[in-house]
C-alpha cells in the first residue's frame, strides 16, 4: 500500500468509504468491533486524515492551537499533558507555539495559528496587554480561551488558579513559623505577577505584619542566565539591608526552582538564614537540598478544563449567547525542609 488514504483503507478492509470514515470518527452507527478493526488497521498503515478535505467538507480541521510564553518548566509540560490527553479524547489535534516571553513572537504565533486554520485557540498571554488588540480581532472569527495568566481583558472563558490565595497562604505559613520579614521575587512583565503580589500584600495587612517596599523585587525571566544574575544581585542587596529578610517567596515556577541553586552559590543557608517557598510544580522538589516547600497548581486540570471549554465554544452555533466563565482552581501548599528546617 502506498500513501494510505480513506479510499485505500476502505478497499483493503473491504468496506465502504463511509463506514471507514464513521468508524474513525467514533460514530454511534458503527459497532465497537468494527471501530477497533478499522482503527488498528489505520494505525498500522500510518493513516493521516486529509485536513484540507476535512475542512472543505465540515468547515473544521479538528485542530486546536496552543500559544504560551514558555515551555521550560514542569508546570507547562503538565498543562500540555492535560490538554493533549483531553484533546485526543475529543478527537482534536493540538499545535503548540512557544513565544519565549517575547511580544513580537507572540504576535507572529497568533497570526500563524490563523494561517493554519485552527478551529480554536488556547492562549496564555505574556502580560495583561500583550497583543490584546490582535486577540480581540481574532476572537471575532476564531474562539479563544485564556489559560494560566488570566488577568487579560478579553471577553471569553478563562481558566487559572486562585493566585492571590496561593501567596496569602504561603505568607501565613511563614508567619506561623516565626518569619516576619518576607521578600517576594516577581517576574518582570508577567501576567501572573499582579494577582500573586496582591495576596502578599493582603496577608501582611490582615495579619498586621509591617510591609517593607525593598522586599518586593522583580527579575527578568526571559533567560536563565539573566535570571541568575539578577537574583544574585537582589539577594546580596537584601542581605545588606539594616533589617534583611528571613524568607523569600517565588512568584513563578522558573524563579522558585532556581532560587535554591543561587542561594547555594552565595553560601546562604536555607532555611537558617532564608526560608524559601514559591509556586513550583516540579516533582523533584522532594529531592532538592534542602527539599523545597512549594505552592502547587492543578496543572492537568487547567489543561483539561481549557480544552473542554474551548471545544464547547467551537461547537456553539450562537456564540453571542455564551455566558463567559472565569474559572479559578485552588492551589495547595506542600511543606518541606526549605521552610520547616
mmCIF file of N, CA and C in Angstrom, residues 223-285:
data_model
loop_
_atom_site.group_PDB
_atom_site.id
_atom_site.type_symbol
_atom_site.label_atom_id
_atom_site.label_comp_id
_atom_site.label_asym_id
_atom_site.label_seq_id
_atom_site.Cartn_x
_atom_site.Cartn_y
_atom_site.Cartn_z
ATOM 1 N N UNK A 223 15.566 34.693 30.217
ATOM 2 C CA UNK A 223 16.666 33.736 30.073
ATOM 3 C C UNK A 223 17.160 33.347 31.457
ATOM 4 N N UNK A 224 17.614 32.101 31.583
ATOM 5 C CA UNK A 224 18.084 31.588 32.867
ATOM 6 C C UNK A 224 19.324 32.352 33.321
ATOM 7 N N UNK A 225 20.203 32.687 32.369
ATOM 8 C CA UNK A 225 21.434 33.408 32.716
ATOM 9 C C UNK A 225 21.119 34.762 33.360
ATOM 10 N N UNK A 226 20.224 35.525 32.707
ATOM 11 C CA UNK A 226 19.849 36.829 33.256
ATOM 12 C C UNK A 226 19.136 36.679 34.588
ATOM 13 N N UNK A 227 18.298 35.666 34.688
ATOM 14 C CA UNK A 227 17.561 35.425 35.932
ATOM 15 C C UNK A 227 18.532 35.171 37.083
ATOM 16 N N UNK A 228 19.526 34.328 36.870
ATOM 17 C CA UNK A 228 20.504 34.015 37.922
ATOM 18 C C UNK A 228 21.284 35.263 38.341
ATOM 19 N N UNK A 229 21.710 36.042 37.367
ATOM 20 C CA UNK A 229 22.473 37.253 37.683
ATOM 21 C C UNK A 229 21.639 38.231 38.501
ATOM 22 N N UNK A 230 20.379 38.424 38.088
ATOM 23 C CA UNK A 230 19.518 39.370 38.802
ATOM 24 C C UNK A 230 19.180 38.867 40.198
ATOM 25 N N UNK A 231 18.929 37.570 40.333
ATOM 26 C CA UNK A 231 18.612 37.034 41.656
ATOM 27 C C UNK A 231 19.816 37.158 42.593
ATOM 28 N N UNK A 232 20.996 36.886 42.080
ATOM 29 C CA UNK A 232 22.208 37.056 42.897
ATOM 30 C C UNK A 232 22.328 38.494 43.393
ATOM 31 N N UNK A 233 22.119 39.430 42.487
ATOM 32 C CA UNK A 233 22.223 40.850 42.841
ATOM 33 C C UNK A 233 21.177 41.228 43.885
ATOM 34 N N UNK A 234 19.940 40.772 43.682
ATOM 35 C CA UNK A 234 18.862 41.088 44.628
ATOM 36 C C UNK A 234 19.154 40.502 46.011
ATOM 37 N N UNK A 235 19.628 39.259 46.036
ATOM 38 C CA UNK A 235 19.889 38.607 47.335
ATOM 39 C C UNK A 235 20.994 39.339 48.093
ATOM 40 N N UNK A 236 22.058 39.706 47.390
ATOM 41 C CA UNK A 236 23.144 40.457 48.045
ATOM 42 C C UNK A 236 22.621 41.785 48.609
ATOM 43 N N UNK A 237 21.820 42.481 47.803
ATOM 44 C CA UNK A 237 21.264 43.768 48.240
ATOM 45 C C UNK A 237 20.372 43.598 49.454
ATOM 46 N N UNK A 238 19.506 42.582 49.418
ATOM 47 C CA UNK A 238 18.568 42.348 50.517
ATOM 48 C C UNK A 238 19.297 41.988 51.813
ATOM 49 N N UNK A 239 20.325 41.162 51.701
ATOM 50 C CA UNK A 239 21.039 40.731 52.904
ATOM 51 C C UNK A 239 21.892 41.845 53.512
ATOM 52 N N UNK A 240 22.134 42.885 52.731
ATOM 53 C CA UNK A 240 22.898 44.027 53.240
ATOM 54 C C UNK A 240 22.007 45.135 53.814
ATOM 55 N N UNK A 241 20.691 44.916 53.799
ATOM 56 C CA UNK A 241 19.781 45.898 54.400
ATOM 57 C C UNK A 241 19.952 45.897 55.920
ATOM 58 N N UNK A 242 19.619 47.023 56.584
ATOM 59 C CA UNK A 242 19.683 47.066 58.057
ATOM 60 C C UNK A 242 18.849 45.958 58.702
ATOM 61 N N UNK A 243 17.709 45.655 58.065
ATOM 62 C CA UNK A 243 16.850 44.563 58.536
ATOM 63 C C UNK A 243 16.602 43.619 57.357
ATOM 64 N N UNK A 244 17.503 42.694 57.116
ATOM 65 C CA UNK A 244 17.374 41.799 55.960
ATOM 66 C C UNK A 244 16.201 40.845 56.122
ATOM 67 N N UNK A 245 15.661 40.367 55.013
ATOM 68 C CA UNK A 245 14.543 39.419 55.104
ATOM 69 C C UNK A 245 14.999 38.085 55.684
ATOM 70 N N UNK A 246 14.034 37.315 56.186
ATOM 71 C CA UNK A 246 14.356 35.979 56.691
ATOM 72 C C UNK A 246 13.630 34.894 55.883
ATOM 73 N N UNK A 247 12.968 35.311 54.776
ATOM 74 C CA UNK A 247 12.283 34.345 53.906
ATOM 75 C C UNK A 247 12.089 34.958 52.523
ATOM 76 N N UNK A 248 11.949 34.086 51.531
ATOM 77 C CA UNK A 248 11.662 34.521 50.158
ATOM 78 C C UNK A 248 10.523 33.685 49.604
ATOM 79 N N UNK A 249 9.590 34.369 48.941
ATOM 80 C CA UNK A 249 8.544 33.691 48.180
ATOM 81 C C UNK A 249 8.837 33.899 46.692
ATOM 82 N N UNK A 250 8.825 32.822 45.927
ATOM 83 C CA UNK A 250 8.977 32.906 44.472
ATOM 84 C C UNK A 250 7.611 32.939 43.813
ATOM 85 N N UNK A 251 7.398 33.916 42.946
ATOM 86 C CA UNK A 251 6.075 34.115 42.344
ATOM 87 C C UNK A 251 5.844 33.210 41.133
ATOM 88 N N UNK A 252 6.904 32.707 40.514
ATOM 89 C CA UNK A 252 6.755 31.873 39.322
ATOM 90 C C UNK A 252 7.633 30.633 39.429
ATOM 91 N N UNK A 253 7.240 29.582 38.714
ATOM 92 C CA UNK A 253 7.990 28.316 38.748
ATOM 93 C C UNK A 253 9.467 28.522 38.451
ATOM 94 N N UNK A 254 9.765 29.277 37.397
ATOM 95 C CA UNK A 254 11.153 29.465 36.982
ATOM 96 C C UNK A 254 11.973 30.097 38.099
ATOM 97 N N UNK A 255 11.403 31.095 38.763
ATOM 98 C CA UNK A 255 12.102 31.770 39.863
ATOM 99 C C UNK A 255 12.299 30.818 41.039
ATOM 100 N N UNK A 256 11.236 30.168 41.464
ATOM 101 C CA UNK A 256 11.292 29.312 42.650
ATOM 102 C C UNK A 256 12.292 28.173 42.493
ATOM 103 N N UNK A 257 12.255 27.507 41.327
ATOM 104 C CA UNK A 257 13.100 26.327 41.155
ATOM 105 C C UNK A 257 14.585 26.682 41.042
ATOM 106 N N UNK A 258 14.895 27.932 40.692
ATOM 107 C CA UNK A 258 16.302 28.333 40.580
ATOM 108 C C UNK A 258 16.817 29.012 41.854
ATOM 109 N N UNK A 259 15.940 29.367 42.762
ATOM 110 C CA UNK A 259 16.353 30.088 43.967
ATOM 111 C C UNK A 259 17.351 29.309 44.826
ATOM 112 N N UNK A 260 17.082 28.022 45.043
ATOM 113 C CA UNK A 260 17.961 27.243 45.918
ATOM 114 C C UNK A 260 19.382 27.186 45.371
ATOM 115 N N UNK A 261 19.500 27.038 44.052
ATOM 116 C CA UNK A 261 20.825 26.984 43.439
ATOM 117 C C UNK A 261 21.587 28.282 43.597
ATOM 118 N N UNK A 262 20.884 29.414 43.416
ATOM 119 C CA UNK A 262 21.520 30.728 43.562
ATOM 120 C C UNK A 262 21.940 30.951 45.007
ATOM 121 N N UNK A 263 21.086 30.587 45.942
ATOM 122 C CA UNK A 263 21.414 30.754 47.360
ATOM 123 C C UNK A 263 22.599 29.879 47.765
ATOM 124 N N UNK A 264 22.661 28.672 47.206
ATOM 125 C CA UNK A 264 23.788 27.779 47.500
ATOM 126 C C UNK A 264 25.087 28.373 46.969
ATOM 127 N N UNK A 265 25.025 28.952 45.780
ATOM 128 C CA UNK A 265 26.211 29.592 45.197
ATOM 129 C C UNK A 265 26.726 30.720 46.081
ATOM 130 N N UNK A 266 25.791 31.446 46.714
ATOM 131 C CA UNK A 266 26.169 32.574 47.577
ATOM 132 C C UNK A 266 26.431 32.135 49.026
ATOM 133 N N UNK A 267 26.386 30.819 49.256
ATOM 134 C CA UNK A 267 26.620 30.268 50.599
ATOM 135 C C UNK A 267 25.613 30.784 51.631
ATOM 136 N N UNK A 268 24.396 30.987 51.185
ATOM 137 C CA UNK A 268 23.312 31.395 52.089
ATOM 138 C C UNK A 268 22.583 30.135 52.548
ATOM 139 N N UNK A 269 22.521 29.925 53.837
ATOM 140 C CA UNK A 269 21.921 28.702 54.362
ATOM 141 C C UNK A 269 20.391 28.782 54.343
ATOM 142 N N UNK A 270 19.784 27.685 53.847
ATOM 143 C CA UNK A 270 18.324 27.553 53.787
ATOM 144 C C UNK A 270 17.934 26.367 54.663
ATOM 145 N N UNK A 271 17.002 26.558 55.602
ATOM 146 C CA UNK A 271 16.222 27.761 55.897
ATOM 147 C C UNK A 271 16.799 28.625 57.018
ATOM 148 N N UNK A 272 18.020 28.329 57.478
ATOM 149 C CA UNK A 272 18.568 29.043 58.645
ATOM 150 C C UNK A 272 18.575 30.563 58.432
ATOM 151 N N UNK A 273 19.165 30.995 57.320
ATOM 152 C CA UNK A 273 19.218 32.432 57.020
ATOM 153 C C UNK A 273 17.979 32.888 56.272
ATOM 154 N N UNK A 274 17.602 32.119 55.241
ATOM 155 C CA UNK A 274 16.421 32.455 54.434
ATOM 156 C C UNK A 274 15.586 31.199 54.193
ATOM 157 N N UNK A 275 14.334 31.253 54.590
ATOM 158 C CA UNK A 275 13.403 30.189 54.220
ATOM 159 C C UNK A 275 12.943 30.450 52.789
ATOM 160 N N UNK A 276 12.602 29.396 52.054
ATOM 161 C CA UNK A 276 12.202 29.546 50.652
ATOM 162 C C UNK A 276 10.941 28.746 50.380
ATOM 163 N N UNK A 277 9.978 29.408 49.741
ATOM 164 C CA UNK A 277 8.760 28.745 49.276
ATOM 165 C C UNK A 277 8.291 29.498 48.036
ATOM 166 N N UNK A 278 7.593 28.815 47.152
ATOM 167 C CA UNK A 278 7.087 29.523 45.976
ATOM 168 C C UNK A 278 6.284 28.624 45.066
ATOM 169 N N UNK A 279 5.713 29.227 44.040
ATOM 170 C CA UNK A 279 4.965 28.467 43.049
ATOM 171 C C UNK A 279 5.941 27.565 42.296
ATOM 172 N N UNK A 280 5.690 26.263 42.316
ATOM 173 C CA UNK A 280 6.538 25.317 41.588
ATOM 174 C C UNK A 280 5.832 23.971 41.510
ATOM 175 N N UNK A 281 5.820 23.381 40.331
ATOM 176 C CA UNK A 281 5.182 22.087 40.135
ATOM 177 C C UNK A 281 6.178 20.975 39.848
ATOM 178 N N UNK A 282 7.443 21.230 40.139
ATOM 179 C CA UNK A 282 8.444 20.213 39.876
ATOM 180 C C UNK A 282 8.288 18.997 40.791
ATOM 181 N N UNK A 283 8.415 17.809 40.217
ATOM 182 C CA UNK A 283 8.358 16.578 41.002
ATOM 183 C C UNK A 283 9.678 16.326 41.720
ATOM 184 N N UNK A 284 10.687 17.148 41.431
ATOM 185 C CA UNK A 284 11.995 16.987 42.069
ATOM 186 C C UNK A 284 12.112 17.781 43.372
ATOM 187 N N UNK A 285 11.030 18.475 43.760
ATOM 188 C CA UNK A 285 11.090 19.323 44.959
ATOM 189 C C UNK A 285 11.555 18.554 46.189
#
